[in-house]
PDB file of C-alpha atoms in Angstrom:
ATOM      1  CA  MET Q   1      35.381  80.885 265.323  1.00 40.00           C
ATOM      2  CA  SER Q   2      37.894  79.071 267.529  1.00 40.00           C
ATOM      3  CA  GLU Q   3      40.881  80.169 265.434  1.00 47.00           C
ATOM      4  CA  HIS Q   4      39.845  83.795 265.934  1.00 47.00           C
ATOM      5  CA  ALA Q   5      39.084  83.550 269.650  1.00 47.00           C
ATOM      6  CA  ALA Q   6      42.167  85.612 270.549  1.00 62.00           C
ATOM      7  CA  ILE Q   7      40.840  88.731 268.822  1.00 70.00           C
ATOM      8  CA  THR Q   8      37.608  90.670 269.091  1.00 78.00           C
ATOM      9  CA  PRO Q   9      34.987  90.640 266.296  1.00 76.00           C
ATOM     10  CA  GLY Q  10      35.855  94.249 265.487  1.00 78.00           C
ATOM     11  CA  GLN Q  11      39.539  93.392 265.112  1.00 76.00           C
ATOM     12  CA  TYR Q  12      38.670  90.393 262.933  1.00 75.00           C
ATOM     13  CA  VAL Q  13      36.583  92.554 260.579  1.00 79.00           C
ATOM     14  CA  GLN Q  14      39.238  95.281 260.447  1.00 78.00           C
ATOM     15  CA  HIS Q  15      41.929  92.674 259.759  1.00 75.00           C
ATOM     16  CA  HIS Q  16      40.077  91.322 256.714  1.00 77.00           C
ATOM     17  CA  LEU Q  17      39.334  94.780 255.341  1.00 80.00           C
ATOM     18  CA  GLU Q  18      43.011  95.716 255.015  1.00 83.00           C
ATOM     19  CA  HIS Q  19      45.103  95.090 251.901  1.00 83.00           C
ATOM     20  CA  LEU Q  20      48.497  93.514 251.420  1.00 83.00           C
ATOM     21  CA  ALA Q  21      50.069  96.916 250.758  1.00 84.00           C
ATOM     22  CA  PHE Q  22      53.628  97.530 249.557  1.00 84.00           C
ATOM     23  CA  ASN Q  23      55.272 100.930 249.876  1.00 82.00           C
ATOM     24  CA  LEU Q  24      57.322 101.640 246.741  1.00 80.00           C
ATOM     25  CA  LYS Q  25      59.201 104.458 248.444  1.00 79.00           C
ATOM     26  CA  THR Q  26      60.363 102.598 251.552  1.00 80.00           C
ATOM     27  CA  GLY Q  27      60.370  99.062 250.122  1.00 78.00           C
ATOM     28  CA  ALA Q  28      58.366  97.795 253.080  1.00 77.00           C
ATOM     29  CA  PHE Q  29      54.931  96.237 253.504  1.00 76.00           C
ATOM     30  CA  ASP Q  30      53.552  99.438 254.880  1.00 74.00           C
ATOM     31  CA  GLY Q  31      50.108 100.756 253.947  1.00 70.00           C
ATOM     32  CA  THR Q  32      50.817 104.397 254.798  1.00 72.00           C
ATOM     33  CA  GLY Q  33      51.844 107.116 252.380  1.00 72.00           C
ATOM     34  CA  PHE Q  34      51.154 107.895 248.718  1.00 76.00           C
ATOM     35  CA  TRP Q  35      53.483 105.467 246.896  1.00 80.00           C
ATOM     36  CA  VAL Q  36      51.606 102.357 248.001  1.00 84.00           C
ATOM     37  CA  ILE Q  37      50.250  99.570 245.810  1.00 88.00           C
ATOM     38  CA  ASN Q  38      47.876  96.839 246.929  1.00 89.00           C
ATOM     39  CA  LEU Q  39      49.627  93.638 245.907  1.00 88.00           C
ATOM     40  CA  ASP Q  40      46.607  91.423 246.604  1.00 88.00           C
ATOM     41  CA  THR Q  41      44.467  93.440 244.161  1.00 91.00           C
ATOM     42  CA  LEU Q  42      47.139  93.273 241.458  1.00 92.00           C
ATOM     43  CA  LEU Q  43      47.792  89.572 242.021  1.00 90.00           C
ATOM     44  CA  VAL Q  44      44.173  88.395 242.017  1.00 92.00           C
ATOM     45  CA  SER Q  45      43.027  90.616 239.139  1.00 94.00           C
ATOM     46  CA  GLY Q  46      46.097  89.648 237.093  1.00 94.00           C
ATOM     47  CA  ILE Q  47      45.598  85.913 237.619  1.00 93.00           C
ATOM     48  CA  ILE Q  48      41.910  86.227 236.718  1.00 94.00           C
ATOM     49  CA  GLY Q  49      42.608  88.323 233.624  1.00 93.00           C
ATOM     50  CA  PHE Q  50      45.353  86.118 232.195  1.00 94.00           C
ATOM     51  CA  GLY Q  51      43.436  82.976 233.151  1.00 93.00           C
ATOM     52  CA  ALA Q  52      40.313  84.096 231.282  1.00 92.00           C
ATOM     53  CA  LEU Q  53      42.409  85.198 228.298  1.00 91.00           C
ATOM     54  CA  GLY Q  54      44.160  81.827 228.195  1.00 93.00           C
ATOM     55  CA  LEU Q  55      40.866  79.945 228.427  1.00 91.00           C
ATOM     56  CA  PHE Q  56      39.333  81.898 225.535  1.00 89.00           C
ATOM     57  CA  ALA Q  57      42.468  81.403 223.424  1.00 90.00           C
ATOM     58  CA  TRP Q  58      42.421  77.665 224.158  1.00 91.00           C
ATOM     59  CA  VAL Q  59      38.736  77.363 223.217  1.00 88.00           C
ATOM     60  CA  ALA Q  60      39.300  79.428 220.049  1.00 86.00           C
ATOM     61  CA  ARG Q  61      42.071  77.093 218.896  1.00 87.00           C
ATOM     62  CA  ARG Q  62      39.907  74.040 219.520  1.00 84.00           C
ATOM     63  CA  ALA Q  63      36.697  75.543 218.116  1.00 81.00           C
ATOM     64  CA  THR Q  64      34.795  73.435 215.595  1.00 78.00           C
ATOM     65  CA  SER Q  65      32.174  74.389 213.020  1.00 74.00           C
ATOM     66  CA  GLY Q  66      30.237  71.229 213.749  1.00 73.00           C
ATOM     67  CA  ILE Q  67      28.463  70.440 216.996  1.00 75.00           C
ATOM     68  CA  PRO Q  68      30.230  72.537 219.648  1.00 75.00           C
ATOM     69  CA  GLY Q  69      31.191  71.209 223.032  1.00 80.00           C
ATOM     70  CA  ARG Q  70      29.639  72.538 226.202  1.00 85.00           C
ATOM     71  CA  LEU Q  71      32.434  75.001 226.922  1.00 87.00           C
ATOM     72  CA  GLN Q  72      32.500  76.337 223.357  1.00 86.00           C
ATOM     73  CA  ASN Q  73      28.715  76.624 223.364  1.00 88.00           C
ATOM     74  CA  PHE Q  74      28.786  78.523 226.676  1.00 88.00           C
ATOM     75  CA  ILE Q  75      31.426  80.973 225.428  1.00 88.00           C
ATOM     76  CA  GLU Q  76      29.548  81.500 222.177  1.00 88.00           C
ATOM     77  CA  MET Q  77      26.442  82.358 224.208  1.00 91.00           C
ATOM     78  CA  ILE Q  78      28.415  84.997 226.103  1.00 90.00           C
ATOM     79  CA  LEU Q  79      29.827  86.396 222.852  1.00 90.00           C
ATOM     80  CA  SER Q  80      26.357  86.575 221.290  1.00 91.00           C
ATOM     81  CA  PHE Q  81      24.924  88.271 224.386  1.00 91.00           C
ATOM     82  CA  VAL Q  82      27.632  90.957 224.434  1.00 91.00           C
ATOM     83  CA  GLN Q  83      27.466  91.504 220.679  1.00 90.00           C
ATOM     84  CA  LYS Q  84      23.669  91.926 220.806  1.00 90.00           C
ATOM     85  CA  THR Q  85      23.999  94.395 223.686  1.00 90.00           C
ATOM     86  CA  VAL Q  86      26.564  96.453 221.761  1.00 90.00           C
ATOM     87  CA  GLN Q  87      24.405  96.477 218.624  1.00 87.00           C
ATOM     88  CA  ASP Q  88      21.403  97.735 220.593  1.00 87.00           C
ATOM     89  CA  ALA Q  89      23.213 100.453 222.572  1.00 85.00           C
ATOM     90  CA  TYR Q  90      26.134 101.608 220.426  1.00 84.00           C
ATOM     91  CA  HIS Q  91      25.325 103.908 217.496  1.00 75.00           C
ATOM     92  CA  GLY Q  92      28.794 104.316 216.028  1.00 70.00           C
ATOM     93  CA  LYS Q  93      31.057 102.020 214.068  1.00 75.00           C
ATOM     94  CA  SER Q  94      34.188 100.723 215.738  1.00 75.00           C
ATOM     95  CA  PRO Q  95      35.787  97.262 215.661  1.00 82.00           C
ATOM     96  CA  VAL Q  96      37.088  97.601 219.235  1.00 85.00           C
ATOM     97  CA  ILE Q  97      33.876  98.342 221.153  1.00 88.00           C
ATOM     98  CA  ALA Q  98      32.439  94.805 221.189  1.00 88.00           C
ATOM     99  CA  PRO Q  99      35.736  93.103 222.224  1.00 90.00           C
ATOM    100  CA  MET Q 100      36.288  95.771 224.869  1.00 91.00           C
ATOM    101  CA  ALA Q 101      32.743  95.291 226.208  1.00 93.00           C
ATOM    102  CA  LEU Q 102      33.357  91.538 226.392  1.00 92.00           C
ATOM    103  CA  VAL Q 103      36.606  92.026 228.309  1.00 93.00           C
ATOM    104  CA  ILE Q 104      34.970  94.470 230.732  1.00 94.00           C
ATOM    105  CA  PHE Q 105      31.975  92.234 231.408  1.00 95.00           C
ATOM    106  CA  LEU Q 106      33.989  89.046 231.943  1.00 94.00           C
ATOM    107  CA  TRP Q 107      36.806  90.630 233.932  1.00 95.00           C
ATOM    108  CA  VAL Q 108      34.504  92.569 236.257  1.00 96.00           C
ATOM    109  CA  PHE Q 109      32.231  89.538 236.695  1.00 96.00           C
ATOM    110  CA  LEU Q 110      35.125  87.194 237.520  1.00 95.00           C
ATOM    111  CA  MET Q 111      36.694  89.685 239.919  1.00 95.00           C
ATOM    112  CA  ASN Q 112      33.314  90.146 241.608  1.00 95.00           C
ATOM    113  CA  ALA Q 113      32.930  86.365 241.848  1.00 93.00           C
ATOM    114  CA  MET Q 114      35.966  86.207 244.152  1.00 91.00           C
ATOM    115  CA  ASP Q 115      33.619  87.456 246.849  1.00 88.00           C
ATOM    116  CA  LEU Q 116      31.894  84.054 246.851  1.00 87.00           C
ATOM    117  CA  LEU Q 117      35.067  82.327 248.074  1.00 85.00           C
ATOM    118  CA  PRO Q 118      35.533  81.794 251.810  1.00 79.00           C
ATOM    119  CA  VAL Q 119      37.288  84.700 253.473  1.00 76.00           C
ATOM    120  CA  ASP Q 120      40.722  83.072 253.933  1.00 76.00           C
ATOM    121  CA  PHE Q 121      40.505  80.458 251.156  1.00 77.00           C
ATOM    122  CA  LEU Q 122      42.454  82.225 248.421  1.00 76.00           C
ATOM    123  CA  SER Q 123      45.365  83.301 250.615  1.00 75.00           C
ATOM    124  CA  ARG Q 124      45.781  79.702 251.790  1.00 77.00           C
ATOM    125  CA  LEU Q 125      45.484  78.361 248.240  1.00 76.00           C
ATOM    126  CA  LEU Q 126      48.236  80.719 247.035  1.00 73.00           C
ATOM    127  CA  GLY Q 127      50.429  79.851 249.998  1.00 71.00           C
ATOM    128  CA  LEU Q 128      50.029  83.318 251.508  1.00 68.00           C
ATOM    129  CA  ALA Q 129      48.324  82.306 254.739  1.00 63.00           C
ATOM    130  CA  HIS Q 130      51.335  83.639 256.653  1.00 65.00           C
ATOM    131  CA  VAL Q 131      50.787  87.124 255.196  1.00 66.00           C
ATOM    132  CA  GLU Q 132      49.221  89.489 257.695  1.00 68.00           C
ATOM    133  CA  HIS Q 133      46.627  90.979 255.309  1.00 79.00           C
ATOM    134  CA  PHE Q 134      45.154  89.631 252.082  1.00 82.00           C
ATOM    135  CA  LYS Q 135      41.836  90.452 250.374  1.00 85.00           C
ATOM    136  CA  ASN Q 136      40.177  88.147 247.858  1.00 86.00           C
ATOM    137  CA  LEU Q 137      38.087  90.786 246.132  1.00 90.00           C
ATOM    138  CA  PRO Q 138      39.791  93.255 243.734  1.00 93.00           C
ATOM    139  CA  THR Q 139      36.611  95.252 243.072  1.00 94.00           C
ATOM    140  CA  ALA Q 140      36.291  96.071 246.788  1.00 92.00           C
ATOM    141  CA  ASP Q 141      39.447  98.138 246.284  1.00 92.00           C
ATOM    142  CA  PRO Q 142      38.631 101.678 245.022  1.00 92.00           C
ATOM    143  CA  ASN Q 143      42.034 101.781 243.328  1.00 92.00           C
ATOM    144  CA  ALA Q 144      40.946  98.956 241.004  1.00 94.00           C
ATOM    145  CA  THR Q 145      37.489 100.347 240.246  1.00 95.00           C
ATOM    146  CA  PHE Q 146      38.867 103.834 239.582  1.00 95.00           C
ATOM    147  CA  ALA Q 147      41.588 102.377 237.331  1.00 94.00           C
ATOM    148  CA  LEU Q 148      38.864 100.676 235.275  1.00 94.00           C
ATOM    149  CA  SER Q 149      36.637 103.764 235.167  1.00 95.00           C
ATOM    150  CA  LEU Q 150      39.502 106.121 234.283  1.00 95.00           C
ATOM    151  CA  SER Q 151      40.490 103.824 231.417  1.00 94.00           C
ATOM    152  CA  VAL Q 152      36.934 104.127 230.107  1.00 93.00           C
ATOM    153  CA  PHE Q 153      37.015 107.902 230.677  1.00 94.00           C
ATOM    154  CA  PHE Q 154      40.181 108.298 228.593  1.00 94.00           C
ATOM    155  CA  LEU Q 155      38.483 106.360 225.786  1.00 91.00           C
ATOM    156  CA  ILE Q 156      35.475 108.689 226.032  1.00 90.00           C
ATOM    157  CA  VAL Q 157      37.744 111.737 225.687  1.00 90.00           C
ATOM    158  CA  PHE Q 158      39.652 110.087 222.824  1.00 91.00           C
ATOM    159  CA  TYR Q 159      36.528 109.291 220.817  1.00 88.00           C
ATOM    160  CA  ASN Q 160      35.015 112.715 221.512  1.00 87.00           C
ATOM    161  CA  ILE Q 161      38.089 114.360 219.989  1.00 88.00           C
ATOM    162  CA  LYS Q 162      38.515 111.829 217.181  1.00 87.00           C
ATOM    163  CA  VAL Q 163      34.903 111.772 215.987  1.00 84.00           C
ATOM    164  CA  LYS Q 164      33.802 115.373 216.600  1.00 83.00           C
ATOM    165  CA  GLY Q 165      37.023 117.303 216.074  1.00 82.00           C
ATOM    166  CA  PHE Q 166      36.448 121.074 216.095  1.00 81.00           C
ATOM    167  CA  HIS Q 167      32.706 120.494 216.481  1.00 82.00           C
ATOM    168  CA  LEU Q 168      33.446 119.324 220.038  1.00 82.00           C
ATOM    169  CA  THR Q 169      34.466 122.862 221.007  1.00 83.00           C
ATOM    170  CA  LYS Q 170      31.230 124.238 219.571  1.00 84.00           C
ATOM    171  CA  GLU Q 171      29.255 121.565 221.408  1.00 83.00           C
ATOM    172  CA  ILE Q 172      30.896 122.388 224.751  1.00 84.00           C
ATOM    173  CA  LEU Q 173      30.339 126.136 224.339  1.00 84.00           C
ATOM    174  CA  THR Q 174      26.750 126.076 223.053  1.00 83.00           C
ATOM    175  CA  GLN Q 175      25.024 123.077 224.683  1.00 81.00           C
ATOM    176  CA  PRO Q 176      22.581 123.029 226.389  1.00 78.00           C
ATOM    177  CA  PHE Q 177      21.769 126.745 226.900  1.00 79.00           C
ATOM    178  CA  GLY Q 178      23.113 128.403 223.756  1.00 79.00           C
ATOM    179  CA  ALA Q 179      26.237 130.431 222.995  1.00 77.00           C
ATOM    180  CA  MET Q 180      25.255 133.376 225.210  1.00 82.00           C
ATOM    181  CA  LEU Q 181      25.568 131.262 228.352  1.00 81.00           C
ATOM    182  CA  PHE Q 182      28.806 129.516 227.382  1.00 81.00           C
ATOM    183  CA  PRO Q 183      30.391 129.747 230.910  1.00 87.00           C
ATOM    184  CA  ILE Q 184      27.450 127.798 232.353  1.00 90.00           C
ATOM    185  CA  ASN Q 185      27.618 125.351 229.432  1.00 87.00           C
ATOM    186  CA  ILE Q 186      31.301 124.682 230.177  1.00 91.00           C
ATOM    187  CA  ILE Q 187      30.573 124.063 233.867  1.00 92.00           C
ATOM    188  CA  PHE Q 188      27.725 121.703 233.007  1.00 90.00           C
ATOM    189  CA  ARG Q 189      29.950 119.808 230.569  1.00 88.00           C
ATOM    190  CA  LEU Q 190      32.751 119.436 233.114  1.00 91.00           C
ATOM    191  CA  VAL Q 191      30.308 118.111 235.703  1.00 91.00           C
ATOM    192  CA  GLU Q 192      28.718 115.767 233.171  1.00 89.00           C
ATOM    193  CA  GLU Q 193      32.045 114.294 232.092  1.00 89.00           C
ATOM    194  CA  GLY Q 194      33.473 114.147 235.612  1.00 90.00           C
ATOM    195  CA  VAL Q 195      30.491 112.239 236.967  1.00 92.00           C
ATOM    196  CA  LYS Q 196      30.986 109.399 234.475  1.00 92.00           C
ATOM    197  CA  PRO Q 197      34.167 107.848 235.971  1.00 93.00           C
ATOM    198  CA  LEU Q 198      32.957 108.619 239.487  1.00 93.00           C
ATOM    199  CA  SER Q 199      29.646 106.834 238.970  1.00 92.00           C
ATOM    200  CA  LEU Q 200      31.304 103.820 237.353  1.00 94.00           C
ATOM    201  CA  ALA Q 201      33.938 103.425 240.061  1.00 95.00           C
ATOM    202  CA  LEU Q 202      31.902 104.207 243.180  1.00 94.00           C
ATOM    203  CA  ARG Q 203      28.864 102.137 242.191  1.00 94.00           C
ATOM    204  CA  LEU Q 204      30.970  99.017 241.653  1.00 95.00           C
ATOM    205  CA  PHE Q 205      33.144  99.599 244.717  1.00 95.00           C
ATOM    206  CA  GLY Q 206      30.235 100.379 247.042  1.00 94.00           C
ATOM    207  CA  ASN Q 207      28.188  97.317 246.119  1.00 93.00           C
ATOM    208  CA  MET Q 208      31.101  94.902 246.279  1.00 93.00           C
ATOM    209  CA  PHE Q 209      32.531  96.347 249.505  1.00 92.00           C
ATOM    210  CA  ALA Q 210      29.127  95.986 251.184  1.00 91.00           C
ATOM    211  CA  GLY Q 211      28.831  92.372 249.988  1.00 89.00           C
ATOM    212  CA  GLU Q 212      32.338  91.578 251.209  1.00 88.00           C
ATOM    213  CA  LEU Q 213      31.566  93.053 254.624  1.00 88.00           C
ATOM    214  CA  VAL Q 214      28.444  90.880 254.955  1.00 88.00           C
ATOM    215  CA  PHE Q 215      30.464  87.737 254.166  1.00 87.00           C
ATOM    216  CA  ILE Q 216      33.082  88.716 256.767  1.00 84.00           C
ATOM    217  CA  LEU Q 217      30.369  89.205 259.383  1.00 85.00           C
ATOM    218  CA  ILE Q 218      28.910  85.782 258.496  1.00 85.00           C
ATOM    219  CA  ALA Q 219      32.390  84.269 258.935  1.00 81.00           C
ATOM    220  CA  LEU Q 220      32.301  85.452 262.569  1.00 82.00           C
ATOM    221  CA  LEU Q 221      29.430  83.075 263.293  1.00 81.00           C
ATOM    222  CA  PRO Q 222      30.090  79.531 264.569  1.00 79.00           C
ATOM    223  CA  TRP Q 223      30.888  77.215 261.654  1.00 72.00           C
ATOM    224  CA  TRP Q 224      27.727  75.167 262.139  1.00 70.00           C
ATOM    225  CA  VAL Q 225      25.595  78.352 261.798  1.00 73.00           C
ATOM    226  CA  GLN Q 226      27.430  79.910 258.837  1.00 76.00           C
ATOM    227  CA  TRP Q 227      25.960  77.678 256.138  1.00 79.00           C
ATOM    228  CA  LEU Q 228      22.356  78.920 256.209  1.00 80.00           C
ATOM    229  CA  PRO Q 229      22.917  82.720 256.150  1.00 80.00           C
ATOM    230  CA  GLY Q 230      26.042  82.271 254.039  1.00 78.00           C
ATOM    231  CA  GLY Q 231      24.207  80.150 251.475  1.00 83.00           C
ATOM    232  CA  ILE Q 232      21.233  82.529 251.254  1.00 86.00           C
ATOM    233  CA  TRP Q 233      23.501  85.562 250.887  1.00 83.00           C
ATOM    234  CA  ALA Q 234      25.691  83.785 248.299  1.00 86.00           C
ATOM    235  CA  ILE Q 235      22.647  82.974 246.133  1.00 89.00           C
ATOM    236  CA  PHE Q 236      21.503  86.584 246.307  1.00 88.00           C
ATOM    237  CA  HIS Q 237      25.042  87.858 245.753  1.00 89.00           C
ATOM    238  CA  ILE Q 238      25.400  85.899 242.495  1.00 92.00           C
ATOM    239  CA  LEU Q 239      22.692  88.152 241.094  1.00 93.00           C
ATOM    240  CA  VAL Q 240      24.442  91.238 242.494  1.00 93.00           C
ATOM    241  CA  ILE Q 241      27.849  90.468 240.968  1.00 94.00           C
ATOM    242  CA  THR Q 242      26.284  89.707 237.577  1.00 94.00           C
ATOM    243  CA  ILE Q 243      24.207  92.890 237.561  1.00 95.00           C
ATOM    244  CA  GLN Q 244      27.198  95.015 238.585  1.00 95.00           C
ATOM    245  CA  ALA Q 245      29.323  93.586 235.764  1.00 95.00           C
ATOM    246  CA  PHE Q 246      26.494  94.167 233.275  1.00 95.00           C
ATOM    247  CA  ILE Q 247      25.904  97.749 234.476  1.00 95.00           C
ATOM    248  CA  PHE Q 248      29.609  98.585 234.187  1.00 95.00           C
ATOM    249  CA  MET Q 249      29.696  97.175 230.645  1.00 95.00           C
ATOM    250  CA  MET Q 250      26.402  98.815 229.641  1.00 94.00           C
ATOM    251  CA  LEU Q 251      27.345 102.269 230.919  1.00 94.00           C
ATOM    252  CA  THR Q 252      30.685 102.011 229.136  1.00 93.00           C
ATOM    253  CA  ILE Q 253      28.914 101.252 225.851  1.00 92.00           C
ATOM    254  CA  VAL Q 254      26.408 104.078 226.384  1.00 91.00           C
ATOM    255  CA  TYR Q 255      29.117 106.631 227.269  1.00 91.00           C
ATOM    256  CA  LEU Q 256      31.160 105.677 224.195  1.00 90.00           C
ATOM    257  CA  SER Q 257      28.034 105.880 222.048  1.00 88.00           C
ATOM    258  CA  MET Q 258      27.398 109.390 223.399  1.00 86.00           C
ATOM    259  CA  ALA Q 259      30.966 110.320 222.463  1.00 83.00           C
ATOM    260  CA  HIS Q 260      30.124 109.415 218.843  1.00 79.00           C
ATOM    261  CA  ASP Q 261      26.852 111.352 218.784  1.00 72.00           C
ATOM    262  CA  SER Q 262      26.496 115.042 218.084  1.00 61.00           C
ATOM    263  CA  HIS Q 263      23.787 117.242 219.536  1.00 55.00           C
TER     264      HIS Q 263
END
């Protein structure tokens, strides 16, 4: 903790909980106001996304029908797992659901995995150690989790309209209490649909933000003490980041399946 001796533990925690924010209106690195984007979230999530896409494309070009290599075998296991999950949970027919579920699971998992890196490692690796604020973990940013959940929500609305058509209006007005209580049915439907993106975004954000905060607190300990609590928490956190990615994917599949089903 020698390099942080000039600041208090509270200031150290606050420093590592702030984003590299850019104000589009003023053109300054200022985190105040509405027209602000978190550049660290965009940078890390973009690198992860394009990196994973490039890796899958590279493996696909080199894929063989004979004995697969370790990397091809590992990716095929992931593909089989996601495909089996979609088949079990999704009742409709759509060629985009399984690929979308795969993208969601991998992207969320890899973004979550950034929490396992040392607090200042990524900023130094990218040559951004001189930047005042930089966060490794995109999913600890509610802007990122809400962007993901709203994308899923728009797909839910799209498939509701596409599959059910006029029957959607009847469903909203009559379910669950019958046509006589249609105002209450509408309110219930609005709450039901509105909770979906909220639950997706806040569950992921809350779990990852809490994990990030624990790692920051561990980083305040002397370096020769960090390894034991850090190692134990990292092992436990591997399970957390995997479960959170799976839950986000699974709820997406279930919500889209519900959009295809009629009462």
